[in-house]
């Protein structure tokens, strides 16, 4: 699932190319991907892209009826395209000068193909045409697009906790998140508590902090909480910097290559040389290093408390 670092890089890459662009078309080959019914997608045609940005694990295209950026602040008709990539969604961007030929489409089912296309947006900006395709390669298609006046109208956006890298998100506020016995991996990837962290970077953060994913939050001492907070800032900040400027089709591979433990079951921990382990847990799986995080112990799946456990919100 796309997370804060690659979505930050993606938003900046798109904003650099699409800010000031005119919306030419919005198409939904998969109509179920469009979750908002109040606006006809064609109503966005001719609008100007004010900016492309990220909130939590959502990508937002903010548009205006005004064509002059100086009038954006007075525009009462702002509309936003809010994209949730869910677990297996992503984006493909192509740009070409008008009149040039498109590259041939890949054969259906080809590994080089874009995957299942849920939506297709067209833009033009300073003589260049851009096409954005939203794809979903998962068995269960979860990619969703909302057309709204205010992103806060999307419940997932409205319920987001503070941004993980927001300077205003202090250690003191972070500490308050660990008052319960909920396991710390679940706490930091719960979108209602902290916006932007998913399964992958939660593994990396906990590895950097040298903490077991199964540790109950209330059992953390101040030193451990401080170490976790620092690791969160460091891991996400470094990843965001490393991914900055990369094209959309390069981001996933770069993210995967940067991981120390996530997705590396059976590999060697780059810190201590232990074998990276995997544990299936709450409908997903995670990776960790026993040497760095659990005192050499190979973790076992804990028994559920009070019945079936629930997946953290938004992951």
Short mmCIF file of C-alpha atoms in Angstrom, two decimals:
data_model
loop_
_atom_site.label_atom_id
_atom_site.label_comp_id
_atom_site.label_asym_id
_atom_site.label_seq_id
_atom_site.Cartn_x
_atom_site.Cartn_y
_atom_site.Cartn_z
CA UNK A 1 0.00 0.00 0.00
CA UNK A 2 1.34 3.46 -0.89
CA UNK A 3 2.52 5.35 2.19
CA UNK A 4 3.69 8.81 3.20
CA UNK A 5 7.17 8.91 1.57
CA UNK A 6 6.24 7.72 -1.92
CA UNK A 7 2.97 9.65 -1.93
CA UNK A 8 4.81 12.82 -0.91
CA UNK A 9 7.22 12.28 -3.80
CA UNK A 10 4.38 11.43 -6.19
CA UNK A 11 2.37 14.53 -5.26
CA UNK A 12 5.39 16.81 -5.72
CA UNK A 13 6.22 15.22 -9.08
CA UNK A 14 2.66 15.69 -10.32
CA UNK A 15 2.33 19.19 -8.90
CA UNK A 16 5.45 20.31 -10.77
CA UNK A 17 3.84 19.21 -14.05
CA UNK A 18 0.14 19.77 -13.49
CA UNK A 19 -0.17 22.93 -11.37
CA UNK A 20 -1.89 25.43 -13.67
CA UNK A 21 -3.00 22.71 -16.10
CA UNK A 22 -6.49 22.55 -17.55
CA UNK A 23 -8.59 19.47 -16.91
CA UNK A 24 -9.49 18.01 -20.32
CA UNK A 25 -11.31 14.84 -19.32
CA UNK A 26 -12.17 12.48 -16.48
CA UNK A 27 -13.08 8.92 -17.44
CA UNK A 28 -13.99 5.98 -15.24
CA UNK A 29 -13.67 2.66 -17.08
CA UNK A 30 -14.55 1.13 -13.70
CA UNK A 31 -17.54 3.16 -12.56
CA UNK A 32 -17.44 1.63 -9.10
CA UNK A 33 -14.16 3.46 -8.48
CA UNK A 34 -16.07 6.76 -8.42
CA UNK A 35 -17.55 7.01 -4.94
CA UNK A 36 -19.08 10.49 -5.13
CA UNK A 37 -22.30 10.85 -7.07
CA UNK A 38 -23.00 14.55 -6.46
CA UNK A 39 -20.83 15.75 -9.36
CA UNK A 40 -20.74 14.57 -12.94
CA UNK A 41 -17.06 14.00 -13.82
CA UNK A 42 -17.60 16.09 -16.94
CA UNK A 43 -18.30 19.08 -14.69
CA UNK A 44 -14.57 19.28 -13.96
CA UNK A 45 -13.67 19.70 -17.62
CA UNK A 46 -12.13 23.12 -18.25
CA UNK A 47 -11.20 23.68 -14.62
CA UNK A 48 -7.65 24.61 -13.57
CA UNK A 49 -5.47 22.46 -11.34
CA UNK A 50 -4.45 24.63 -8.40
CA UNK A 51 -2.12 22.07 -6.87
CA UNK A 52 -1.54 18.36 -6.29
CA UNK A 53 -0.76 17.37 -2.72
CA UNK A 54 -0.97 14.59 -0.15
CA UNK A 55 -2.89 14.12 3.08
CA UNK A 56 -2.29 10.90 4.98
CA UNK A 57 -2.37 8.18 2.32
CA UNK A 58 -4.66 10.19 0.03
CA UNK A 59 -3.63 12.03 -3.15
CA UNK A 60 -5.52 15.27 -3.83
CA UNK A 61 -5.92 17.23 -7.06
CA UNK A 62 -7.30 20.62 -6.07
CA UNK A 63 -9.05 22.43 -8.94
CA UNK A 64 -10.54 25.87 -9.45
CA UNK A 65 -12.99 27.47 -11.83
CA UNK A 66 -10.61 30.45 -11.93
CA UNK A 67 -7.85 30.41 -14.54
CA UNK A 68 -5.75 33.10 -12.84
CA UNK A 69 -3.87 31.89 -9.75
CA UNK A 70 -4.26 35.33 -8.21
CA UNK A 71 -8.01 34.68 -8.01
CA UNK A 72 -7.81 31.23 -6.37
CA UNK A 73 -8.39 32.60 -2.88
CA UNK A 74 -11.67 34.17 -4.00
CA UNK A 75 -12.88 31.08 -5.82
CA UNK A 76 -15.99 29.73 -4.13
CA UNK A 77 -16.32 26.84 -6.59
CA UNK A 78 -13.23 24.84 -5.67
CA UNK A 79 -13.46 21.11 -6.33
CA UNK A 80 -11.01 18.40 -5.35
CA UNK A 81 -10.31 14.96 -6.79
CA UNK A 82 -9.42 12.78 -3.80
CA UNK A 83 -7.76 9.45 -4.57
CA UNK A 84 -7.38 6.52 -2.18
CA UNK A 85 -5.06 3.91 -3.68
CA UNK A 86 -6.05 1.25 -1.12
CA UNK A 87 -3.74 -1.76 -1.00
CA UNK A 88 -2.79 -2.33 -4.64
CA UNK A 89 -3.53 0.92 -6.45
CA UNK A 90 -1.04 3.18 -8.17
CA UNK A 91 -0.72 5.81 -10.88
CA UNK A 92 0.77 5.99 -14.35
CA UNK A 93 1.64 9.35 -15.93
CA UNK A 94 2.36 10.00 -19.58
CA UNK A 95 3.05 13.32 -21.26
CA UNK A 96 3.34 14.26 -24.92
CA UNK A 97 3.14 17.23 -27.23
CA UNK A 98 -0.19 17.49 -29.11
CA UNK A 99 -0.09 15.67 -32.42
CA UNK A 100 2.52 13.08 -31.43
CA UNK A 101 1.60 9.41 -31.51
CA UNK A 102 0.89 7.43 -28.38
CA UNK A 103 3.12 4.49 -27.54
CA UNK A 104 1.47 1.17 -28.47
CA UNK A 105 -0.68 -0.32 -25.75
CA UNK A 106 0.78 -3.43 -24.06
CA UNK A 107 -0.91 -6.75 -24.69
CA UNK A 108 -3.69 -7.56 -22.21
CA UNK A 109 -2.30 -9.49 -19.27
CA UNK A 110 1.27 -8.51 -20.10
CA UNK A 111 3.51 -7.89 -17.09
CA UNK A 112 4.49 -4.64 -18.77
CA UNK A 113 0.88 -3.51 -18.79
CA UNK A 114 -0.55 -0.90 -16.42
CA UNK A 115 -2.88 -3.27 -14.61
CA UNK A 116 -6.60 -2.78 -14.18
CA UNK A 117 -7.44 0.82 -15.11
CA UNK A 118 -9.95 2.29 -12.68
CA UNK A 119 -9.83 5.91 -13.88
CA UNK A 120 -8.17 8.05 -16.53
CA UNK A 121 -7.66 11.84 -16.30
CA UNK A 122 -6.52 14.13 -19.10
CA UNK A 123 -4.75 17.49 -18.64
CA UNK A 124 -3.06 20.05 -20.84
CA UNK A 125 -0.42 22.48 -19.61
CA UNK A 126 1.73 24.90 -21.62
CA UNK A 127 1.46 22.91 -24.82
CA UNK A 128 1.94 19.46 -23.30
CA UNK A 129 -0.83 16.91 -22.87
CA UNK A 130 -0.72 14.69 -19.80
CA UNK A 131 -2.66 11.53 -19.07
CA UNK A 132 -2.99 10.09 -15.59
CA UNK A 133 -4.18 6.51 -15.25
CA UNK A 134 -5.16 5.11 -11.88
CA UNK A 135 -4.54 1.38 -11.77
CA UNK A 136 -5.34 -1.41 -9.34
CA UNK A 137 -3.53 -4.73 -9.55
CA UNK A 138 -5.22 -6.37 -6.56
CA UNK A 139 -7.69 -9.22 -6.68
CA UNK A 140 -10.16 -7.11 -4.71
CA UNK A 141 -10.33 -3.67 -6.27
CA UNK A 142 -10.22 -1.04 -3.55
CA UNK A 143 -9.02 2.08 -5.38
CA UNK A 144 -11.51 4.91 -4.82
CA UNK A 145 -11.99 8.40 -6.25
CA UNK A 146 -14.08 11.12 -4.62
CA UNK A 147 -15.13 14.42 -6.24
CA UNK A 148 -15.87 16.91 -3.46
CA UNK A 149 -15.87 20.62 -2.63
CA UNK A 150 -13.86 20.00 0.53
CA UNK A 151 -11.59 16.97 1.11
CA UNK A 152 -12.97 16.85 4.65
CA UNK A 153 -16.19 15.52 3.11
CA UNK A 154 -14.35 12.22 2.59
CA UNK A 155 -14.63 10.36 5.89
CA UNK A 156 -11.15 8.84 5.63
CA UNK A 157 -9.63 12.31 5.30
CA UNK A 158 -11.76 13.86 8.02
CA UNK A 159 -10.77 11.13 10.49
CA UNK A 160 -7.02 11.34 9.88
CA UNK A 161 -4.73 11.89 12.81
CA UNK A 162 -1.80 14.31 12.71
CA UNK A 163 0.77 13.97 9.95
CA UNK A 164 3.75 11.92 11.10
CA UNK A 165 6.26 14.56 9.94
CA UNK A 166 4.29 17.64 10.97
CA UNK A 167 6.53 19.79 13.21
CA UNK A 168 3.47 20.47 15.36
CA UNK A 169 3.17 16.74 16.13
CA UNK A 170 5.29 16.76 19.25
CA UNK A 171 6.79 13.97 21.34
CA UNK A 172 4.33 14.84 24.09
CA UNK A 173 1.35 14.34 21.77
CA UNK A 174 2.92 11.15 20.40
CA UNK A 175 3.37 9.78 23.93
CA UNK A 176 -0.36 10.04 24.62
CA UNK A 177 -1.04 7.48 21.86
CA UNK A 178 0.43 4.68 23.95
CA UNK A 179 -1.88 4.69 26.96
CA UNK A 180 -3.58 1.39 26.09
CA UNK A 181 -2.39 -2.21 25.73
CA UNK A 182 -2.77 -2.08 21.95
CA UNK A 183 0.34 -3.36 20.18
CA UNK A 184 2.64 -0.61 19.02
CA UNK A 185 2.68 -1.66 15.37
CA UNK A 186 -1.09 -1.26 15.28
CA UNK A 187 -0.90 2.12 16.99
CA UNK A 188 1.52 3.74 14.57
CA UNK A 189 -0.24 2.50 11.43
CA UNK A 190 -3.72 3.47 12.64
CA UNK A 191 -4.66 6.39 10.35
CA UNK A 192 -6.94 7.88 12.99
CA UNK A 193 -3.91 8.26 15.26
CA UNK A 194 -1.13 9.11 12.78
CA UNK A 195 -1.63 9.89 9.10
CA UNK A 196 0.52 8.26 6.44
CA UNK A 197 2.16 5.14 7.94
CA UNK A 198 1.23 1.69 6.65
CA UNK A 199 2.47 -1.86 7.01
CA UNK A 200 5.81 -1.35 5.25
CA UNK A 201 7.16 1.72 7.00
CA UNK A 202 5.81 0.63 10.37
CA UNK A 203 8.10 -2.41 10.04
CA UNK A 204 11.03 -0.14 9.19
CA UNK A 205 10.32 2.31 12.01
CA UNK A 206 10.07 -0.42 14.64
CA UNK A 207 13.29 -2.00 13.36
CA UNK A 208 15.11 1.33 13.60
CA UNK A 209 13.72 1.85 17.13
CA UNK A 210 14.73 -1.72 18.12
CA UNK A 211 11.24 -2.51 19.40
CA UNK A 212 9.12 -5.63 18.97
CA UNK A 213 5.97 -5.02 16.90
CA UNK A 214 3.95 -6.93 19.51
CA UNK A 215 4.93 -4.73 22.45
CA UNK A 216 1.84 -3.33 24.23
CA UNK A 217 1.83 0.45 24.03
CA UNK A 218 1.25 1.02 27.74
CA UNK A 219 4.37 -0.98 28.60
CA UNK A 220 6.73 1.45 26.83
CA UNK A 221 8.93 3.52 29.09
CA UNK A 222 9.73 7.16 28.20
CA UNK A 223 13.05 6.20 26.63
CA UNK A 224 11.37 3.67 24.33
CA UNK A 225 8.67 6.14 23.30
CA UNK A 226 11.31 8.75 22.55
CA UNK A 227 13.30 6.24 20.51
CA UNK A 228 10.19 5.30 18.54
CA UNK A 229 9.32 8.94 17.87
CA UNK A 230 12.85 9.67 16.66
CA UNK A 231 12.84 6.57 14.45
CA UNK A 232 9.51 7.56 12.92
CA UNK A 233 10.81 11.01 12.01
CA UNK A 234 14.15 9.69 10.76
CA UNK A 235 12.85 6.78 8.66
CA UNK A 236 10.04 8.72 7.02
CA UNK A 237 12.13 11.84 6.53
CA UNK A 238 15.04 9.96 4.97
CA UNK A 239 12.71 7.95 2.72
CA UNK A 240 10.88 11.08 1.56
CA UNK A 241 14.18 12.72 0.67
CA UNK A 242 15.49 9.62 -1.13
CA UNK A 243 12.32 9.25 -3.23
CA UNK A 244 11.97 12.93 -4.10
CA UNK A 245 12.12 13.65 -7.83
CA UNK A 246 11.56 10.07 -8.97
CA UNK A 247 8.95 9.39 -11.66
CA UNK A 248 5.85 7.44 -10.60
CA UNK A 249 7.02 4.27 -12.35
CA UNK A 250 10.26 4.29 -10.32
CA UNK A 251 8.88 4.91 -6.85
CA UNK A 252 7.69 1.43 -5.91
CA UNK A 253 10.96 -0.26 -6.84
CA UNK A 254 12.98 2.40 -5.03
CA UNK A 255 10.87 1.96 -1.91
CA UNK A 256 11.29 -1.81 -1.97
CA UNK A 257 15.06 -1.56 -2.48
CA UNK A 258 15.42 0.75 0.52
CA UNK A 259 13.74 -1.56 3.03
CA UNK A 260 15.88 -3.16 5.76
CA UNK A 261 13.34 -5.76 6.95
CA UNK A 262 9.96 -5.26 5.30
CA UNK A 263 9.43 -7.74 2.49
CA UNK A 264 12.79 -9.41 3.23
CA UNK A 265 11.75 -12.63 4.99
CA UNK A 266 14.72 -15.00 5.13
CA UNK A 267 17.17 -12.24 4.29
CA UNK A 268 19.96 -10.91 6.47
CA UNK A 269 19.43 -7.93 8.75
CA UNK A 270 21.84 -5.20 7.61
CA UNK A 271 22.35 -4.10 11.23
CA UNK A 272 23.08 -7.29 13.19
CA UNK A 273 23.21 -10.10 10.62
CA UNK A 274 20.25 -12.07 12.03
CA UNK A 275 17.75 -13.71 9.70
CA UNK A 276 14.68 -11.57 9.06
CA UNK A 277 11.49 -13.31 10.22
CA UNK A 278 7.83 -12.99 9.22
CA UNK A 279 4.70 -13.27 11.31
CA UNK A 280 1.18 -13.53 9.91
CA UNK A 281 -1.01 -11.24 11.97
CA UNK A 282 -4.49 -9.70 11.79
CA UNK A 283 -5.14 -10.42 8.12
CA UNK A 284 -1.67 -9.36 7.00
CA UNK A 285 1.97 -10.16 7.71
CA UNK A 286 4.97 -8.22 8.93
CA UNK A 287 8.71 -8.67 9.04
CA UNK A 288 11.13 -8.02 11.87
CA UNK A 289 14.65 -8.83 13.05
CA UNK A 290 14.82 -11.03 16.17
CA UNK A 291 18.36 -9.85 16.90
CA UNK A 292 17.46 -6.15 16.86
CA UNK A 293 13.89 -6.23 18.09
CA UNK A 294 12.99 -9.25 20.24
CA UNK A 295 16.14 -10.29 22.08
CA UNK A 296 16.76 -13.11 19.62
CA UNK A 297 13.29 -14.62 20.13
CA UNK A 298 11.25 -15.71 17.10
CA UNK A 299 7.82 -14.24 17.74
CA UNK A 300 4.66 -16.31 17.78
CA UNK A 301 1.22 -15.09 16.85
CA UNK A 302 -0.42 -13.80 20.03
CA UNK A 303 -3.91 -14.99 21.03
CA UNK A 304 -6.73 -12.61 20.18
CA UNK A 305 -8.15 -10.62 23.05
CA UNK A 306 -11.91 -10.42 23.28
CA UNK A 307 -12.58 -12.22 20.01
CA UNK A 308 -11.31 -11.52 16.52
CA UNK A 309 -8.90 -8.64 16.20
CA UNK A 310 -9.53 -5.79 13.81
CA UNK A 311 -7.23 -4.26 11.26
CA UNK A 312 -6.09 -0.71 12.16
CA UNK A 313 -8.09 1.97 10.37
CA UNK A 314 -6.94 2.87 6.88
CA UNK A 315 -4.14 0.32 6.42
#
